[in-house]
Short mmCIF file of C-alpha atoms in Angstrom, two decimals:
data_model
loop_
_atom_site.label_atom_id
_atom_site.label_comp_id
_atom_site.label_asym_id
_atom_site.label_seq_id
_atom_site.Cartn_x
_atom_site.Cartn_y
_atom_site.Cartn_z
CA MET A 1 6.57 -15.19 -27.14
CA LYS A 2 5.00 -13.69 -30.26
CA HIS A 3 1.47 -14.02 -28.83
CA LEU A 4 2.50 -12.29 -25.59
CA ALA A 5 4.17 -9.46 -27.49
CA ASP A 6 0.95 -8.90 -29.44
CA MET A 7 -1.22 -8.40 -26.34
CA ARG A 8 -2.47 -4.82 -26.27
CA LYS A 9 -5.25 -2.76 -24.73
CA SER A 10 -6.72 0.60 -25.62
CA TYR A 11 -7.21 2.70 -22.48
CA GLU A 12 -10.43 4.69 -22.80
CA ALA A 13 -12.07 4.68 -19.36
CA GLY A 14 -11.33 8.26 -18.36
CA ALA A 15 -9.07 11.28 -18.28
CA LEU A 16 -7.04 13.23 -15.72
CA ASP A 17 -6.94 16.96 -16.31
CA GLU A 18 -5.13 19.55 -14.20
CA THR A 19 -8.18 21.81 -14.20
CA LEU A 20 -10.29 19.09 -12.58
CA ALA A 21 -7.72 17.40 -10.32
CA ALA A 22 -7.56 18.37 -6.65
CA PRO A 23 -4.87 20.91 -5.74
CA GLU A 24 -3.41 18.59 -3.11
CA PRO A 25 -2.83 14.84 -3.45
CA LEU A 26 -4.69 13.40 -0.49
CA ARG A 27 -7.97 14.86 -1.75
CA GLN A 28 -7.28 13.44 -5.21
CA PHE A 29 -6.49 10.04 -3.71
CA GLN A 30 -9.68 10.12 -1.62
CA THR A 31 -11.72 10.89 -4.75
CA TRP A 32 -10.20 8.05 -6.73
CA PHE A 33 -10.41 5.62 -3.81
CA ASP A 34 -14.09 6.45 -3.30
CA GLU A 35 -14.73 5.95 -7.02
CA ALA A 36 -12.95 2.58 -6.95
CA MET A 37 -15.13 1.54 -4.01
CA ALA A 38 -18.30 2.70 -5.76
CA ALA A 39 -17.31 0.85 -8.92
CA LYS A 40 -16.79 -2.33 -6.87
CA VAL A 41 -13.22 -2.72 -8.05
CA PRO A 42 -11.88 -6.02 -6.63
CA GLU A 43 -9.91 -5.32 -3.46
CA PRO A 44 -9.51 -1.56 -3.93
CA ASN A 45 -7.58 -1.50 -0.64
CA ALA A 46 -4.83 -3.79 -1.98
CA MET A 47 -1.52 -2.07 -2.65
CA THR A 48 1.95 -3.13 -3.67
CA LEU A 49 4.56 -2.22 -1.07
CA ALA A 50 8.14 -1.82 -2.29
CA THR A 51 11.06 -1.80 0.15
CA VAL A 52 14.83 -1.83 -0.29
CA SER A 53 17.36 -3.69 1.85
CA GLY A 54 20.45 -2.13 3.33
CA GLU A 55 22.39 -3.67 0.41
CA GLY A 56 20.13 -1.93 -2.12
CA ARG A 57 18.12 -5.00 -3.16
CA PRO A 58 14.44 -4.15 -3.80
CA SER A 59 11.46 -6.37 -3.05
CA THR A 60 7.70 -6.03 -3.43
CA ARG A 61 4.59 -7.65 -1.99
CA VAL A 62 0.85 -6.90 -1.83
CA VAL A 63 -0.55 -5.68 1.49
CA LEU A 64 -3.87 -4.15 2.52
CA ILE A 65 -4.18 -0.52 3.50
CA LYS A 66 -6.01 -0.12 6.80
CA ASP A 67 -6.15 3.66 7.18
CA PHE A 68 -5.08 6.85 5.44
CA ASP A 69 -5.30 10.51 6.38
CA ALA A 70 -3.13 13.61 6.51
CA HIS A 71 -0.62 11.71 8.65
CA GLY A 72 -0.02 8.96 6.09
CA PHE A 73 -0.94 5.48 4.87
CA VAL A 74 -1.14 2.62 7.38
CA TRP A 75 -0.81 -1.15 7.14
CA TYR A 76 -0.06 -3.90 9.66
CA THR A 77 2.36 -6.79 9.54
CA ASN A 78 5.01 -8.85 11.32
CA TYR A 79 7.93 -6.61 12.24
CA ALA A 80 10.33 -9.57 11.86
CA SER A 81 9.23 -10.26 8.26
CA ARG A 82 11.43 -9.44 5.28
CA LYS A 83 9.67 -6.11 4.78
CA GLY A 84 10.03 -5.32 8.46
CA GLN A 85 13.73 -6.07 8.39
CA GLU A 86 14.22 -3.99 5.26
CA LEU A 87 12.31 -1.05 6.71
CA ALA A 88 14.52 -1.24 9.79
CA GLN A 89 17.56 -0.95 7.50
CA ASN A 90 16.10 1.60 5.10
CA PRO A 91 12.94 3.44 6.25
CA TRP A 92 11.90 4.62 2.78
CA ALA A 93 9.27 2.82 0.73
CA ALA A 94 6.82 3.11 -2.15
CA LEU A 95 3.18 2.08 -2.51
CA GLN A 96 1.22 1.39 -5.68
CA PHE A 97 -2.53 1.01 -6.16
CA HIS A 98 -3.72 -0.44 -9.47
CA TRP A 99 -7.44 -0.14 -10.13
CA VAL A 100 -7.63 -2.11 -13.35
CA LEU A 101 -11.30 -1.56 -14.20
CA GLN A 102 -10.80 2.19 -14.13
CA GLU A 103 -7.39 2.05 -15.85
CA ARG A 104 -5.81 3.97 -12.96
CA VAL A 105 -2.60 3.70 -10.99
CA VAL A 106 -1.51 5.69 -7.95
CA ARG A 107 2.12 5.64 -6.82
CA ILE A 108 3.09 7.03 -3.41
CA GLU A 109 6.59 7.45 -1.98
CA GLY A 110 7.80 8.50 1.44
CA ARG A 111 9.39 7.73 4.76
CA VAL A 112 8.03 4.92 6.95
CA GLU A 113 7.64 4.81 10.72
CA LYS A 114 5.91 2.42 13.10
CA THR A 115 2.48 3.37 14.40
CA SER A 116 2.05 3.76 18.13
CA ALA A 117 1.60 0.68 20.30
CA GLU A 118 -1.87 1.97 21.17
CA ALA A 119 -2.89 2.14 17.50
CA SER A 120 -1.53 -1.35 16.86
CA ASP A 121 -3.35 -2.71 19.92
CA LEU A 122 -6.61 -1.14 18.81
CA TYR A 123 -6.45 -2.56 15.30
CA TYR A 124 -5.27 -5.98 16.49
CA ALA A 125 -8.23 -6.23 18.86
CA SER A 126 -10.62 -5.53 15.96
CA ARG A 127 -9.39 -8.51 13.91
CA PRO A 128 -11.19 -11.88 13.79
CA LEU A 129 -9.93 -14.35 16.39
CA ASP A 130 -8.35 -16.64 13.77
CA SER A 131 -6.36 -13.71 12.39
CA ARG A 132 -5.18 -12.71 15.86
CA LEU A 133 -4.02 -16.26 16.55
CA GLY A 134 -2.40 -16.38 13.12
CA ALA A 135 -0.18 -13.45 14.08
CA TRP A 136 1.22 -15.65 16.85
CA ALA A 137 1.40 -18.76 14.67
CA SER A 138 3.34 -17.50 11.66
CA PRO A 139 7.10 -16.80 11.79
CA GLN A 140 6.59 -14.66 8.69
CA SER A 141 9.25 -14.89 5.95
CA GLN A 142 11.09 -17.72 7.74
CA ALA A 143 11.50 -21.16 6.16
CA ILE A 144 9.25 -23.84 7.67
CA SER A 145 9.14 -27.60 7.03
CA SER A 146 5.43 -27.80 6.15
CA ARG A 147 2.01 -26.20 6.60
CA ALA A 148 1.61 -28.42 9.66
CA VAL A 149 3.97 -26.06 11.50
CA LEU A 150 1.47 -23.23 11.10
CA VAL A 151 -1.49 -25.37 12.12
CA THR A 152 0.35 -26.63 15.19
CA ASN A 153 1.48 -23.13 16.16
CA ALA A 154 -2.07 -21.79 15.79
CA ALA A 155 -3.42 -24.57 18.01
CA LYS A 156 -0.78 -23.85 20.64
CA ALA A 157 -1.61 -20.14 20.53
CA ALA A 158 -5.30 -20.92 21.01
CA VAL A 159 -4.54 -23.05 24.07
CA THR A 160 -2.16 -20.48 25.52
CA HIS A 161 -4.21 -17.33 24.88
CA GLY A 162 -7.79 -18.52 24.57
CA LEU A 163 -10.37 -16.12 23.16
CA HIS A 164 -8.44 -12.95 23.99
CA PRO A 165 -4.89 -13.21 22.68
CA PRO A 166 -2.78 -10.10 23.27
CA ARG A 167 -1.00 -8.45 20.37
CA PRO A 168 2.33 -10.18 19.73
CA PRO A 169 5.29 -7.87 20.41
CA HIS A 170 6.61 -8.63 16.91
CA TRP A 171 3.40 -7.51 15.16
CA GLY A 172 2.04 -4.02 14.53
CA GLY A 173 1.53 -1.12 12.19
CA TYR A 174 3.59 0.98 9.81
CA ARG A 175 2.77 4.41 8.43
CA LEU A 176 4.18 5.80 5.19
CA ILE A 177 4.38 9.60 5.32
CA PRO A 178 4.18 10.72 1.67
CA ASP A 179 6.36 13.29 -0.02
CA ARG A 180 5.46 12.29 -3.59
CA PHE A 181 2.28 11.09 -5.33
CA GLU A 182 1.77 10.16 -8.96
CA PHE A 183 -1.69 9.68 -10.48
CA TRP A 184 -1.80 7.77 -13.78
CA GLN A 185 -4.87 7.53 -16.01
CA GLY A 186 -4.72 5.34 -19.10
CA ARG A 187 -5.54 7.12 -22.37
CA PRO A 188 -5.80 6.08 -26.03
CA SER A 189 -2.70 5.82 -28.23
CA ARG A 190 -0.54 5.43 -25.10
CA LEU A 191 -0.80 9.19 -24.50
CA HIS A 192 -1.57 8.59 -20.84
CA ASP A 193 -2.22 11.27 -18.24
CA ARG A 194 0.34 11.53 -15.41
CA LEU A 195 0.11 14.12 -12.65
CA VAL A 196 2.82 14.26 -9.98
CA TYR A 197 2.54 16.03 -6.62
CA GLN A 198 5.85 16.75 -4.87
CA LEU A 199 6.24 18.09 -1.32
CA ASP A 200 8.85 20.84 -0.87
CA ASP A 201 10.93 21.67 2.21
CA GLN A 202 8.28 24.15 3.38
CA GLY A 203 5.53 21.52 3.35
CA VAL A 204 3.85 22.84 0.18
CA TRP A 205 2.66 20.47 -2.54
CA HIS A 206 3.60 21.27 -6.16
CA ARG A 207 1.84 19.61 -9.07
CA GLU A 208 3.10 19.03 -12.58
CA ARG A 209 2.30 16.87 -15.60
CA LEU A 210 4.73 14.21 -16.78
CA ALA A 211 5.01 12.81 -20.28
CA PRO A 212 3.75 9.21 -20.48
#
């Protein structure tokens, strides 16, 4: 493990200063997201989603953000999956974006709710046909005997639904409504920049710097 322990990196790609950061977090996120897109960061829309079961056991997975605005951050999935079951038990979650090339991390915490059926229908209809059939084919997070189960299920879904499969009732969107953001910018000597935005009971965002 000596070689692994010796792996180090000097973070020198940028800085995060209170005088230049946006006064509210969504604007700051939009700026950083746009910069990640412009820099052609691989999969800038990929985020780690952390949930916690009713027994207090955490789990994480990578999902793709599909929308964000003043109402929250949206992704789509199988409601019967492990994350869906955990969100049903405990509707609080955390998101993390890691834009490696820019040495930036954004952490977002908040309460999660399902999107409307109309919003889920609209997004589902915009997906490629194979992806729509895949939503029918995969019993997400359940044990299956082999990949052939998925292939067979997809073929059955294609026969049953043809070119216009409806949205499965077990599939749709979630929205995380943030009450806390943290923006992390790597800096030399491990003296990283960390700005936290916290929402108070009156709906006002407060910003402060944290020690790295």
